[in-house]
mmCIF file of C-alpha atoms in Angstrom:
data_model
loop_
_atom_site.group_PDB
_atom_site.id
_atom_site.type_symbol
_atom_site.label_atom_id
_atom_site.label_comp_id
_atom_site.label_asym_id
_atom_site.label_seq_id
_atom_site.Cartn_x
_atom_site.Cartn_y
_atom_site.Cartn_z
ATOM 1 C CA UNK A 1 101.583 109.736 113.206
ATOM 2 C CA UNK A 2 98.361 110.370 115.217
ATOM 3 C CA UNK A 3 99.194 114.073 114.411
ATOM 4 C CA UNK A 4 99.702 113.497 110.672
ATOM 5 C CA UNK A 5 96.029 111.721 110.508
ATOM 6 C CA UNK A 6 94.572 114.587 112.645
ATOM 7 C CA UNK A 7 96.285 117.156 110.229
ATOM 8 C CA UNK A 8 95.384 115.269 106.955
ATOM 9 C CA UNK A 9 91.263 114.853 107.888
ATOM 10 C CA UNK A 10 91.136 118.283 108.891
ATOM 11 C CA UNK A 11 92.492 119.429 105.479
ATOM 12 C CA UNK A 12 89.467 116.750 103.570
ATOM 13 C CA UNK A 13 87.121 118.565 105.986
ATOM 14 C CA UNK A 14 88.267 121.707 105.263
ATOM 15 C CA UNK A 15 87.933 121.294 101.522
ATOM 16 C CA UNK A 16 84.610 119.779 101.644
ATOM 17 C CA UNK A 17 83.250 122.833 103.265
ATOM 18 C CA UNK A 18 84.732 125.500 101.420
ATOM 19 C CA UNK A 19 83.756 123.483 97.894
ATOM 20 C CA UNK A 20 79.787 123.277 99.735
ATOM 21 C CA UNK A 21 80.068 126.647 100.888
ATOM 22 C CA UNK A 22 81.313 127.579 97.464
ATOM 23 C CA UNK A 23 78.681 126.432 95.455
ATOM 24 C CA UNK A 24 75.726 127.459 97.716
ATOM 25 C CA UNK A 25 77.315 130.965 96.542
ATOM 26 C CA UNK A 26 76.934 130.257 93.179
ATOM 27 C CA UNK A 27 73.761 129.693 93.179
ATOM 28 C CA UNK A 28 72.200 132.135 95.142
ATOM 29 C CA UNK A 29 72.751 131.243 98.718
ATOM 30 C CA UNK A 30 75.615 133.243 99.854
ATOM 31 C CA UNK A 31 75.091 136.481 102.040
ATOM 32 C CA UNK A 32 74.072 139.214 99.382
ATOM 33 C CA UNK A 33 75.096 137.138 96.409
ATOM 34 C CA UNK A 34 78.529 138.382 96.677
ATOM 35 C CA UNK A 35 80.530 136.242 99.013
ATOM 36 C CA UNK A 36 82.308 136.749 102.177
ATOM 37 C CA UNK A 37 83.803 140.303 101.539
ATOM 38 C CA UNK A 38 81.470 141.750 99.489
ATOM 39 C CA UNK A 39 82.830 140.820 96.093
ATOM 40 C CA UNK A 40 81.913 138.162 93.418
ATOM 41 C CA UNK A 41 84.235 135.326 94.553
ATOM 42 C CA UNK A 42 87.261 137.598 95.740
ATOM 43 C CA UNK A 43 88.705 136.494 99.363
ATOM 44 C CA UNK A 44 87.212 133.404 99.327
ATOM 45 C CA UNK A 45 88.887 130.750 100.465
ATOM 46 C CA UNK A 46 89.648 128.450 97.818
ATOM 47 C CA UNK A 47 91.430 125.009 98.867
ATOM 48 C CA UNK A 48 94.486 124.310 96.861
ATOM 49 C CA UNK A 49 94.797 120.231 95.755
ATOM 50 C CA UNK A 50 97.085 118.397 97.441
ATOM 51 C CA UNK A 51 100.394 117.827 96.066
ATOM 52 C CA UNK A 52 101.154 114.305 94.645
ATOM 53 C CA UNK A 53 103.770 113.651 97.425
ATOM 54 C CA UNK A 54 100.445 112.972 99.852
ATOM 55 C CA UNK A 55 98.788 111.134 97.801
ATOM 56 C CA UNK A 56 99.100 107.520 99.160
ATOM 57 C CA UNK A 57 100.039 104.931 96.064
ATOM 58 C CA UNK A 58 97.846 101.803 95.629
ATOM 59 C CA UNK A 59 99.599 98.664 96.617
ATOM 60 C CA UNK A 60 101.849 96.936 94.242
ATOM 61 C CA UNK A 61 99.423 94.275 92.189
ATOM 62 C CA UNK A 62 100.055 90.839 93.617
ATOM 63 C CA UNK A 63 102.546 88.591 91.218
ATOM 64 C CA UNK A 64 101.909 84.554 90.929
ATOM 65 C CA UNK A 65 102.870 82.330 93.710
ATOM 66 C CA UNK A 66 106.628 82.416 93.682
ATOM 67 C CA UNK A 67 106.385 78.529 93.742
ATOM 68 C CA UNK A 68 104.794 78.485 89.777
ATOM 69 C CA UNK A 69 101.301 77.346 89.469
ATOM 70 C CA UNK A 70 101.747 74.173 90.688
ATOM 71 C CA UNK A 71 101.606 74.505 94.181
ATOM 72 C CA UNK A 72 98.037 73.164 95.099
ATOM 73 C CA UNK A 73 99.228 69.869 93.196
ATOM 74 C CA UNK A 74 102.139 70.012 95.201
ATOM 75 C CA UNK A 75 100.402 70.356 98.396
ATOM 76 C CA UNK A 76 98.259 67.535 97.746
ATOM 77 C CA UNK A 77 101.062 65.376 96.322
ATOM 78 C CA UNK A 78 103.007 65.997 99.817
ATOM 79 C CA UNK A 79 99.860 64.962 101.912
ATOM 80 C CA UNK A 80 99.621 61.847 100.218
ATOM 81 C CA UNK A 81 103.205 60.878 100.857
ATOM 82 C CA UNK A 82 102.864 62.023 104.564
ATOM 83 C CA UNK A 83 100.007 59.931 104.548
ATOM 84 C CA UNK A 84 101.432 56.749 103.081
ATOM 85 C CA UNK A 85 105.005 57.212 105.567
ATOM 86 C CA UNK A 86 107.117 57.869 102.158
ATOM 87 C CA UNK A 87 107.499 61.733 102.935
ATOM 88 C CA UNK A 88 108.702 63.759 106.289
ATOM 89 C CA UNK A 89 105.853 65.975 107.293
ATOM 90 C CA UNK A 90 107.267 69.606 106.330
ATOM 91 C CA UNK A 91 106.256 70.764 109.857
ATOM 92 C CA UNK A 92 109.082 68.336 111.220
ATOM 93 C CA UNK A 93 111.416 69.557 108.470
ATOM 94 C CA UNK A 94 110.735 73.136 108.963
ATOM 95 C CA UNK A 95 111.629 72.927 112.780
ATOM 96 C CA UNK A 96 115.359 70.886 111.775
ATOM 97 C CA UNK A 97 115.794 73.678 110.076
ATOM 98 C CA UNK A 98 114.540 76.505 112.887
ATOM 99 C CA UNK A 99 117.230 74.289 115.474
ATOM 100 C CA UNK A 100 120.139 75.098 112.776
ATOM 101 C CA UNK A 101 119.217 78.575 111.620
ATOM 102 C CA UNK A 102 116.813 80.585 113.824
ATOM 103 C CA UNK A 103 114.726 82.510 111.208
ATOM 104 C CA UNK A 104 111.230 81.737 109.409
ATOM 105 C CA UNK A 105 109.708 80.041 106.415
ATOM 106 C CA UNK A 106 109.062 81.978 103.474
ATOM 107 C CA UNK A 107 107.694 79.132 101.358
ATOM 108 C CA UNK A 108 108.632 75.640 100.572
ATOM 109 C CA UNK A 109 107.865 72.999 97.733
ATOM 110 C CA UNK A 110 108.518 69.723 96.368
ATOM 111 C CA UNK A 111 111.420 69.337 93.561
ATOM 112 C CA UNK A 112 112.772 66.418 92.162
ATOM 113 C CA UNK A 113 116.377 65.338 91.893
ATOM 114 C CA UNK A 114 116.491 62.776 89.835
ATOM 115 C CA UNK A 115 113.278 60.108 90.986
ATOM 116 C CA UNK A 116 113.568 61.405 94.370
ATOM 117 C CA UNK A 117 111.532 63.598 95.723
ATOM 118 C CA UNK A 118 113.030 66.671 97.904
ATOM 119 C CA UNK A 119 111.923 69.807 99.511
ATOM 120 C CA UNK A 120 113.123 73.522 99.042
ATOM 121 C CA UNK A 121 112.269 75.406 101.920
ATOM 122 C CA UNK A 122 113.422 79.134 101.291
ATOM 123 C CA UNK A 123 114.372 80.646 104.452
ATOM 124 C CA UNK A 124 114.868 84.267 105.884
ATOM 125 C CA UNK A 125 117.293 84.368 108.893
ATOM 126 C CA UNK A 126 116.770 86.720 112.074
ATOM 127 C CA UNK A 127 119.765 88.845 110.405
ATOM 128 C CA UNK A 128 117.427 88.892 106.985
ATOM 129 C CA UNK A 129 119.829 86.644 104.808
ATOM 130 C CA UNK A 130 117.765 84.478 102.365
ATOM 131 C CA UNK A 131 118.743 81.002 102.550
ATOM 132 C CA UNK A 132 117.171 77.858 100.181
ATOM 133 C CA UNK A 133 117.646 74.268 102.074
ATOM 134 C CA UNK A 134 117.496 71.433 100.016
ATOM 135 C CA UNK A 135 116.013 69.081 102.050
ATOM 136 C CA UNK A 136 115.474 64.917 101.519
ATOM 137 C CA UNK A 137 111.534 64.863 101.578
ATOM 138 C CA UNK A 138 111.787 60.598 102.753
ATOM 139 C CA UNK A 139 114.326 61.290 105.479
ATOM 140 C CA UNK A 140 113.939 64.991 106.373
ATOM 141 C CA UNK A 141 117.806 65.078 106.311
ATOM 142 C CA UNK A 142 119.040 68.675 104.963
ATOM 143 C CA UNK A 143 121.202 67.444 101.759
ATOM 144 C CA UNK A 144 122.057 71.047 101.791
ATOM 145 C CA UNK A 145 121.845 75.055 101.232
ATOM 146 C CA UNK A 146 122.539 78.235 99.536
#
């Protein structure tokens, strides 16, 4: 990779100086007016652009949070039911979870089944299977997955 980045500045450098060198010719302050051989711009080097292949392509623009706009409501709407002992703290929930399936969080949020509250902690395994847990947000119990 190191190689590739040596390689690829070399080429920008490269091009700079021929396109500086190349118009200090053109006005005047080449050797004799006529280049490098002799000529009016024959044997010069002229650098070619780089292919499109090179070109690196911006980053993908970033989509809405993939739990809806809602989230900061839901955030604060878990705090307060940490706060007043009628929700499990995610943090406990998340590591039930990380003892039955070793893997991370990819998000999590509060749905409702019914009145009651529940999370739905979406899950990547170590092998990379996505997995969403249902979980009781009063208990903590996992009601279940898929």
């Amino acid at each position: 990779m190191r190689a590739f980045l040596t390689f690829f500045a070399s080429l920008i450098i490269a091009g700079t100086l021929a396109t500086a060198s190349e118009a200090g010719m053109r006005q005047g302050g080449g050797h004799g007016g006529g280049g490098m051989f002799g000529g009016r711009g024959e044997g010069r080097f002229r650098p070619r652009p780089m292919p499109e292949r090179f070109i690196p392509e911006p980053p993908p623009p970033r989509g809405p949070n993939s739990l809806g706009a809602g989230w900061r409501q839901q955030q604060d709407e878990a705090r307060q039911g940490v706060r007043q002992g009628q929700m499990a703290p995610l943090g406990r929930v998340i590591e039930g979870i990380r003892r039955r399936m070793p893997g991370r969080q990819l998000d999590a949020g509060i749905e409702y089944r019914g009145d009651r509250p529940v999370y739905r902690v979406r899950w990547v395994t170590a092998r990379g299977r996505r997995v969403d847990y249902i979980v009781d947000a009063a208990t903590g119990a996992i009601l279940g997955d898929r």
